[in-house]
Tab-separated table of C-alpha atoms in Angstrom:
chain	number	residue	atom	x	y	z
A	8	MET	CA	-123.136	-21.122	110.602
A	9	THR	CA	-126.179	-22.428	108.734
A	10	GLN	CA	-128.336	-24.511	111.048
A	11	ARG	CA	-128.861	-28.139	110.093
A	12	LYS	CA	-132.422	-29.157	109.248
A	13	GLY	CA	-133.984	-32.564	109.766
A	14	ILE	CA	-136.113	-34.904	107.679
A	15	VAL	CA	-138.137	-37.823	109.050
A	16	LEU	CA	-139.216	-40.297	106.381
A	17	ALA	CA	-142.273	-41.860	107.980
A	18	GLY	CA	-144.047	-44.651	106.215
A	19	GLY	CA	-143.277	-43.707	102.653
A	20	SER	CA	-140.733	-46.423	101.965
A	21	GLY	CA	-141.441	-48.985	104.652
A	22	THR	CA	-143.751	-51.968	104.759
A	23	ARG	CA	-146.897	-51.884	106.837
A	24	LEU	CA	-147.185	-54.210	109.773
A	25	TYR	CA	-150.790	-55.053	108.924
A	26	PRO	CA	-152.676	-55.732	105.687
A	27	LEU	CA	-153.372	-52.669	103.588
A	28	THR	CA	-157.099	-53.036	104.197
A	29	MET	CA	-156.454	-51.988	107.783
A	30	VAL	CA	-154.596	-48.850	106.603
A	31	VAL	CA	-152.462	-48.686	109.744
A	32	SER	CA	-149.247	-46.687	109.463
A	33	LYS	CA	-146.649	-48.297	111.669
A	34	GLN	CA	-145.104	-44.949	112.649
A	35	LEU	CA	-148.421	-43.980	114.235
A	36	MET	CA	-148.442	-47.147	116.306
A	37	PRO	CA	-147.081	-46.984	119.861
A	38	VAL	CA	-143.733	-48.255	121.006
A	39	TYR	CA	-144.744	-48.860	124.623
A	40	ASP	CA	-146.155	-45.501	125.772
A	41	LYS	CA	-145.765	-43.094	122.859
A	42	PRO	CA	-146.141	-43.072	119.066
A	43	MET	CA	-143.272	-44.612	117.142
A	44	ILE	CA	-142.519	-41.367	115.319
A	45	TYR	CA	-141.620	-39.675	118.624
A	46	TYR	CA	-138.420	-41.755	118.731
A	47	PRO	CA	-136.785	-40.540	115.479
A	48	ILE	CA	-137.960	-36.974	116.166
A	49	SER	CA	-136.279	-37.142	119.579
A	50	ILE	CA	-132.969	-38.027	117.909
A	51	LEU	CA	-133.122	-34.968	115.683
A	52	MET	CA	-133.960	-32.822	118.699
A	53	LEU	CA	-131.069	-34.280	120.697
A	54	ALA	CA	-128.840	-33.307	117.773
A	55	GLY	CA	-130.006	-29.707	118.245
A	56	ILE	CA	-132.236	-29.690	115.158
A	57	ARG	CA	-135.379	-27.563	115.457
A	58	GLU	CA	-136.661	-27.380	111.864
A	59	ILE	CA	-138.044	-30.755	110.836
A	60	LEU	CA	-139.818	-31.970	107.695
A	61	VAL	CA	-142.072	-35.021	108.079
A	62	ILE	CA	-142.496	-36.938	104.818
A	63	SER	CA	-145.156	-39.603	104.471
A	64	THR	CA	-147.851	-40.971	102.199
A	65	PRO	CA	-150.854	-38.849	101.160
A	66	HIS	CA	-153.035	-41.140	103.284
A	67	ASP	CA	-150.938	-40.935	106.470
A	68	LEU	CA	-149.783	-37.329	106.360
A	69	PRO	CA	-153.025	-35.802	107.745
A	70	MET	CA	-152.738	-38.104	110.773
A	71	PHE	CA	-149.179	-36.964	111.412
A	72	ARG	CA	-150.310	-33.336	111.138
A	73	LYS	CA	-153.041	-33.989	113.695
A	74	LEU	CA	-150.658	-35.752	116.059
A	75	LEU	CA	-147.705	-33.369	115.864
A	76	GLY	CA	-149.174	-30.010	114.841
A	77	ASP	CA	-146.706	-27.229	114.138
A	78	GLY	CA	-144.224	-28.504	116.747
A	79	SER	CA	-144.321	-25.392	118.942
A	80	GLN	CA	-145.413	-27.468	121.951
A	81	PHE	CA	-141.988	-29.152	121.760
A	82	GLY	CA	-140.015	-26.032	120.858
A	83	VAL	CA	-139.503	-27.055	117.246
A	84	SER	CA	-141.100	-26.371	113.872
A	85	PHE	CA	-142.692	-29.101	111.754
A	86	GLU	CA	-143.445	-28.950	108.067
A	87	TYR	CA	-145.004	-31.744	106.022
A	88	ALA	CA	-144.582	-33.167	102.525
A	89	GLU	CA	-145.955	-36.122	100.578
A	90	GLN	CA	-144.087	-39.050	99.104
A	91	PRO	CA	-146.835	-40.354	96.781
A	92	ARG	CA	-145.012	-43.601	95.986
A	93	PRO	CA	-142.211	-45.473	97.773
A	94	GLU	CA	-139.412	-44.605	95.340
A	95	GLY	CA	-136.447	-44.809	97.681
A	96	LEU	CA	-134.985	-43.240	100.795
A	97	ALA	CA	-132.788	-40.829	98.845
A	98	GLN	CA	-135.951	-39.398	97.268
A	99	ALA	CA	-136.695	-37.783	100.639
A	100	LEU	CA	-133.876	-35.296	99.997
A	101	ILE	CA	-135.355	-34.370	96.630
A	102	ILE	CA	-138.815	-33.927	98.150
A	103	GLY	CA	-137.258	-31.830	100.911
A	104	ASP	CA	-135.032	-29.727	98.646
A	105	ASP	CA	-137.056	-26.504	99.004
A	106	PHE	CA	-137.386	-27.044	102.743
A	107	LEU	CA	-133.645	-27.544	103.163
A	108	ALA	CA	-132.841	-24.430	101.124
A	109	ASP	CA	-129.115	-25.235	100.798
A	110	SER	CA	-128.802	-26.155	104.477
A	111	PRO	CA	-127.019	-29.255	105.774
A	112	SER	CA	-129.438	-32.001	106.728
A	113	ALA	CA	-130.029	-35.066	108.842
A	114	LEU	CA	-132.287	-37.803	107.482
A	115	ILE	CA	-133.776	-40.419	109.811
A	116	LEU	CA	-136.195	-43.249	109.129
A	117	GLY	CA	-139.467	-43.175	111.006
A	118	ASP	CA	-139.208	-46.736	112.338
A	119	ASN	CA	-135.733	-46.550	113.901
A	120	VAL	CA	-135.267	-46.346	117.683
A	121	PHE	CA	-131.949	-45.242	119.213
A	122	TYR	CA	-131.004	-45.055	122.882
A	123	GLY	CA	-127.751	-44.622	124.751
A	124	ASN	CA	-125.855	-42.594	127.320
A	125	GLU	CA	-123.275	-41.250	124.840
A	126	LEU	CA	-125.708	-40.843	121.963
A	127	GLU	CA	-126.100	-37.077	122.314
A	128	MET	CA	-122.317	-36.628	122.177
A	129	THR	CA	-122.103	-38.809	119.064
A	130	LEU	CA	-124.835	-36.767	117.387
A	131	ALA	CA	-123.023	-33.542	118.261
A	132	GLU	CA	-119.858	-34.835	116.609
A	133	ALA	CA	-121.780	-35.719	113.456
A	134	ASP	CA	-123.469	-32.320	113.408
A	135	ALA	CA	-120.146	-30.517	113.798
A	136	ARG	CA	-118.849	-32.146	110.605
A	137	ARG	CA	-120.266	-29.765	107.988
A	138	GLU	CA	-118.428	-31.036	104.901
A	139	GLY	CA	-119.321	-34.367	103.338
A	140	ALA	CA	-121.585	-36.957	104.904
A	141	THR	CA	-121.654	-38.969	108.119
A	142	ILE	CA	-123.189	-42.383	108.529
A	143	PHE	CA	-123.191	-44.629	111.592
A	144	GLY	CA	-121.900	-48.102	112.242
A	145	TYR	CA	-123.563	-50.521	114.650
A	146	HIS	CA	-122.082	-53.923	115.441
A	147	VAL	CA	-124.503	-56.772	114.711
A	148	SER	CA	-124.141	-60.540	114.874
A	149	ASP	CA	-125.561	-61.164	111.378
A	150	PRO	CA	-124.691	-58.276	109.038
A	151	LYS	CA	-125.995	-60.095	105.949
A	152	ASN	CA	-129.455	-58.618	106.560
A	153	TYR	CA	-128.279	-54.995	106.463
A	154	GLY	CA	-126.290	-52.426	104.599
A	155	VAL	CA	-122.711	-52.960	105.756
A	156	VAL	CA	-119.861	-50.457	106.063
A	157	ASP	CA	-116.155	-51.262	106.216
A	158	PHE	CA	-113.848	-48.510	107.455
A	159	ASP	CA	-110.277	-47.750	108.503
A	160	ASP	CA	-108.908	-46.878	111.949
A	161	ASP	CA	-109.653	-43.178	111.382
A	162	GLY	CA	-113.355	-43.778	110.740
A	163	LYS	CA	-113.033	-43.278	106.996
A	164	ALA	CA	-115.378	-45.533	105.046
A	165	LEU	CA	-113.698	-47.971	102.653
A	166	SER	CA	-116.725	-49.743	101.207
A	167	LEU	CA	-120.518	-49.932	101.374
A	168	GLU	CA	-122.477	-53.072	100.553
A	169	GLU	CA	-126.189	-53.792	100.643
A	170	LYS	CA	-127.020	-57.156	102.272
A	171	PRO	CA	-123.748	-58.804	101.205
A	172	THR	CA	-123.388	-62.588	101.195
A	173	GLU	CA	-119.830	-62.200	102.521
A	174	PRO	CA	-119.755	-59.036	104.667
A	175	LYS	CA	-116.433	-57.231	105.053
A	176	SER	CA	-117.346	-56.178	108.582
A	177	ASN	CA	-119.977	-56.704	111.277
A	178	PHE	CA	-121.062	-53.073	111.239
A	179	ALA	CA	-124.537	-52.394	109.898
A	180	VAL	CA	-125.608	-48.909	108.772
A	181	PRO	CA	-128.672	-47.689	110.745
A	182	GLY	CA	-131.300	-45.405	109.231
A	183	LEU	CA	-129.707	-42.110	110.302
A	184	TYR	CA	-127.606	-39.980	107.962
A	185	PHE	CA	-125.992	-36.531	108.166
A	186	TYR	CA	-125.339	-34.663	104.904
A	187	ASP	CA	-123.930	-31.367	103.723
A	188	GLU	CA	-125.924	-29.040	101.487
A	189	ARG	CA	-125.034	-30.994	98.311
A	190	ALA	CA	-127.117	-34.073	99.142
A	191	PRO	CA	-130.339	-33.107	97.256
A	192	GLY	CA	-128.315	-32.374	94.114
A	193	PHE	CA	-126.496	-35.695	94.363
A	194	ALA	CA	-129.829	-37.494	94.859
A	195	LYS	CA	-131.261	-35.841	91.740
A	196	SER	CA	-128.355	-37.126	89.673
A	197	GLN	CA	-128.875	-40.738	90.755
A	198	ASN	CA	-130.343	-43.412	88.520
A	199	PRO	CA	-133.025	-45.667	90.028
A	200	SER	CA	-131.910	-49.131	91.050
A	201	SER	CA	-133.301	-52.375	89.681
A	202	ARG	CA	-136.066	-51.970	92.261
A	203	GLY	CA	-137.016	-48.644	90.677
A	204	GLU	CA	-135.857	-46.711	93.758
A	205	LEU	CA	-133.278	-44.064	94.563
A	206	GLU	CA	-131.152	-46.020	97.007
A	207	ILE	CA	-129.634	-44.349	100.039
A	208	THR	CA	-126.587	-46.602	99.688
A	209	ASP	CA	-125.930	-45.161	96.229
A	210	LEU	CA	-126.134	-41.626	97.636
A	211	ASN	CA	-123.679	-42.558	100.370
A	212	ARG	CA	-121.370	-44.098	97.747
A	213	THR	CA	-121.282	-40.729	95.996
A	214	TYR	CA	-119.713	-39.249	99.121
A	215	LEU	CA	-117.492	-42.326	99.484
A	216	GLU	CA	-116.117	-41.839	95.955
A	217	LEU	CA	-115.346	-38.216	96.851
A	218	ASP	CA	-113.511	-39.451	99.958
A	219	GLU	CA	-115.974	-37.435	102.057
A	220	LEU	CA	-117.896	-40.149	103.919
A	221	ALA	CA	-117.198	-40.456	107.650
A	222	VAL	CA	-118.387	-43.195	110.011
A	223	GLU	CA	-119.405	-42.640	113.639
A	224	LEU	CA	-119.539	-45.848	115.636
A	225	LEU	CA	-122.414	-46.490	118.011
A	226	GLY	CA	-120.772	-48.270	120.936
A	227	ARG	CA	-121.879	-51.109	123.172
A	228	GLY	CA	-123.804	-48.723	125.404
A	229	THR	CA	-126.080	-47.677	122.548
A	230	ALA	CA	-129.152	-49.559	121.385
A	231	TRP	CA	-130.436	-49.439	117.812
A	232	LEU	CA	-133.784	-51.091	117.148
A	233	ASP	CA	-135.464	-51.340	113.748
A	234	THR	CA	-139.193	-51.808	114.320
A	235	GLY	CA	-140.028	-52.909	110.783
A	236	SER	CA	-141.429	-56.321	111.767
A	237	HIS	CA	-143.853	-57.622	114.405
A	238	GLU	CA	-141.016	-59.287	116.301
A	239	ASN	CA	-138.797	-56.209	116.255
A	240	LEU	CA	-141.677	-53.950	117.278
A	241	ALA	CA	-142.402	-56.200	120.249
A	242	SER	CA	-138.699	-56.208	121.188
A	243	ALA	CA	-138.541	-52.405	121.021
A	244	THR	CA	-141.655	-52.118	123.192
A	245	ASP	CA	-140.183	-54.479	125.776
A	246	PHE	CA	-136.871	-52.593	125.733
A	247	VAL	CA	-138.472	-49.179	126.318
A	248	LYS	CA	-140.758	-50.619	128.995
A	249	VAL	CA	-137.866	-52.140	130.956
A	250	ILE	CA	-135.663	-49.029	130.773
A	251	GLU	CA	-138.435	-46.599	131.699
A	252	ARG	CA	-139.769	-48.663	134.586
A	253	ARG	CA	-136.294	-49.301	135.973
A	254	GLN	CA	-135.024	-45.723	135.722
A	255	GLY	CA	-138.232	-43.777	136.172
A	256	LEU	CA	-137.198	-41.709	133.145
A	257	LYS	CA	-138.829	-41.655	129.750
A	258	ILE	CA	-137.209	-42.268	126.391
A	259	ALA	CA	-138.181	-39.881	123.570
A	260	CYS	CA	-140.323	-37.537	125.664
A	261	LEU	CA	-140.326	-34.594	123.250
A	262	GLU	CA	-141.586	-32.056	125.788
A	263	GLU	CA	-138.803	-33.032	128.188
A	264	ILE	CA	-136.120	-32.643	125.510
A	265	GLY	CA	-137.503	-29.263	124.466
A	266	PHE	CA	-137.649	-28.129	128.098
A	267	TYR	CA	-134.073	-29.091	128.951
A	268	LYS	CA	-132.811	-27.623	125.691
A	269	GLY	CA	-134.379	-24.325	126.771
A	270	TRP	CA	-136.742	-24.288	123.781
A	271	ILE	CA	-139.947	-24.254	125.863
A	272	GLU	CA	-140.827	-22.827	129.270
A	273	LYS	CA	-142.489	-24.169	132.421
A	274	ALA	CA	-145.784	-22.725	131.207
A	275	ASP	CA	-145.560	-24.962	128.137
A	276	ILE	CA	-145.024	-28.021	130.331
A	277	GLU	CA	-148.018	-27.015	132.443
A	278	THR	CA	-150.116	-26.811	129.281
A	279	ALA	CA	-148.918	-30.270	128.236
A	280	VAL	CA	-149.793	-31.665	131.681
A	281	LYS	CA	-153.352	-30.410	131.284
A	282	LEU	CA	-153.535	-31.885	127.778
A	283	HIS	CA	-152.433	-35.367	128.891
A	284	GLY	CA	-154.414	-35.263	132.136
A	285	SER	CA	-153.927	-38.010	134.695
A	286	SER	CA	-152.256	-40.411	132.244
A	287	PRO	CA	-148.797	-41.745	133.155
A	288	TYR	CA	-147.347	-39.484	130.450
A	289	GLY	CA	-149.072	-36.445	131.942
A	290	SER	CA	-147.924	-37.396	135.442
A	291	TYR	CA	-144.350	-37.711	134.208
A	292	LEU	CA	-144.471	-34.251	132.651
A	293	GLY	CA	-145.775	-32.905	135.945
A	294	GLN	CA	-142.729	-34.321	137.716
A	295	LEU	CA	-140.473	-32.275	135.436
A	296	LEU	CA	-141.698	-29.134	137.151
A	297	LYS	CA	-140.563	-30.444	140.525
A	298	ARG	CA	-137.005	-31.364	139.607
């Protein structure tokens, strides 16, 4: 079976949290105790994905390379590609076409944070579905601000709407998508929207029209946080802080995921401990060796 590959779209199509003169990429900013981009990468790793393409702007990409390297310290492999202009989320699949090389893919946005006890099982179910596409549904109180999916009792999508004035359901579509190997070709055949972008909703509608779009629901025990605004970033930071302090376990610790997946060894954790020194992150990694 061809292994699924992952794409993280970091910064290319999102707004910056600060004025452009400050040239601060939000995905390089911390969510509590680690860079924001660790969170979407952790989701791909939890899904069993080890080959990951990071796409970002020409300005930000060197900083991501410096931060993440080749990925071997986490037991994965990173490659990098530029999105010169923010021309839509679906464009990430076109940029990543050579990287994917006819493999199924998972695309995640660099400013989305997911957390939940059953999340790894949900990701495994999405990964196991190798034909068509899988999107996720998350119940929200005000769906008018999101892409909204309506679906039947079997999880088959019936409609997709972008920020509808009269939503057909309360289920928003988070920035995480699983596709079969046809996705780059479908993206290439799209016409830009009125915004001049290749919309991810239009790509998902292609699968919907083929009756090949499935929906996995993220239940009440799962948190989805979009950190695209100051308020949401602060909420995500508070959420991670509370969970980590209460449980004594870290969210999105990439070394820990790689270690428990069997992708890196104790010697790699020891190297990471030396790298992070006496910081709380380094101390946490040191505790992994004692469990």
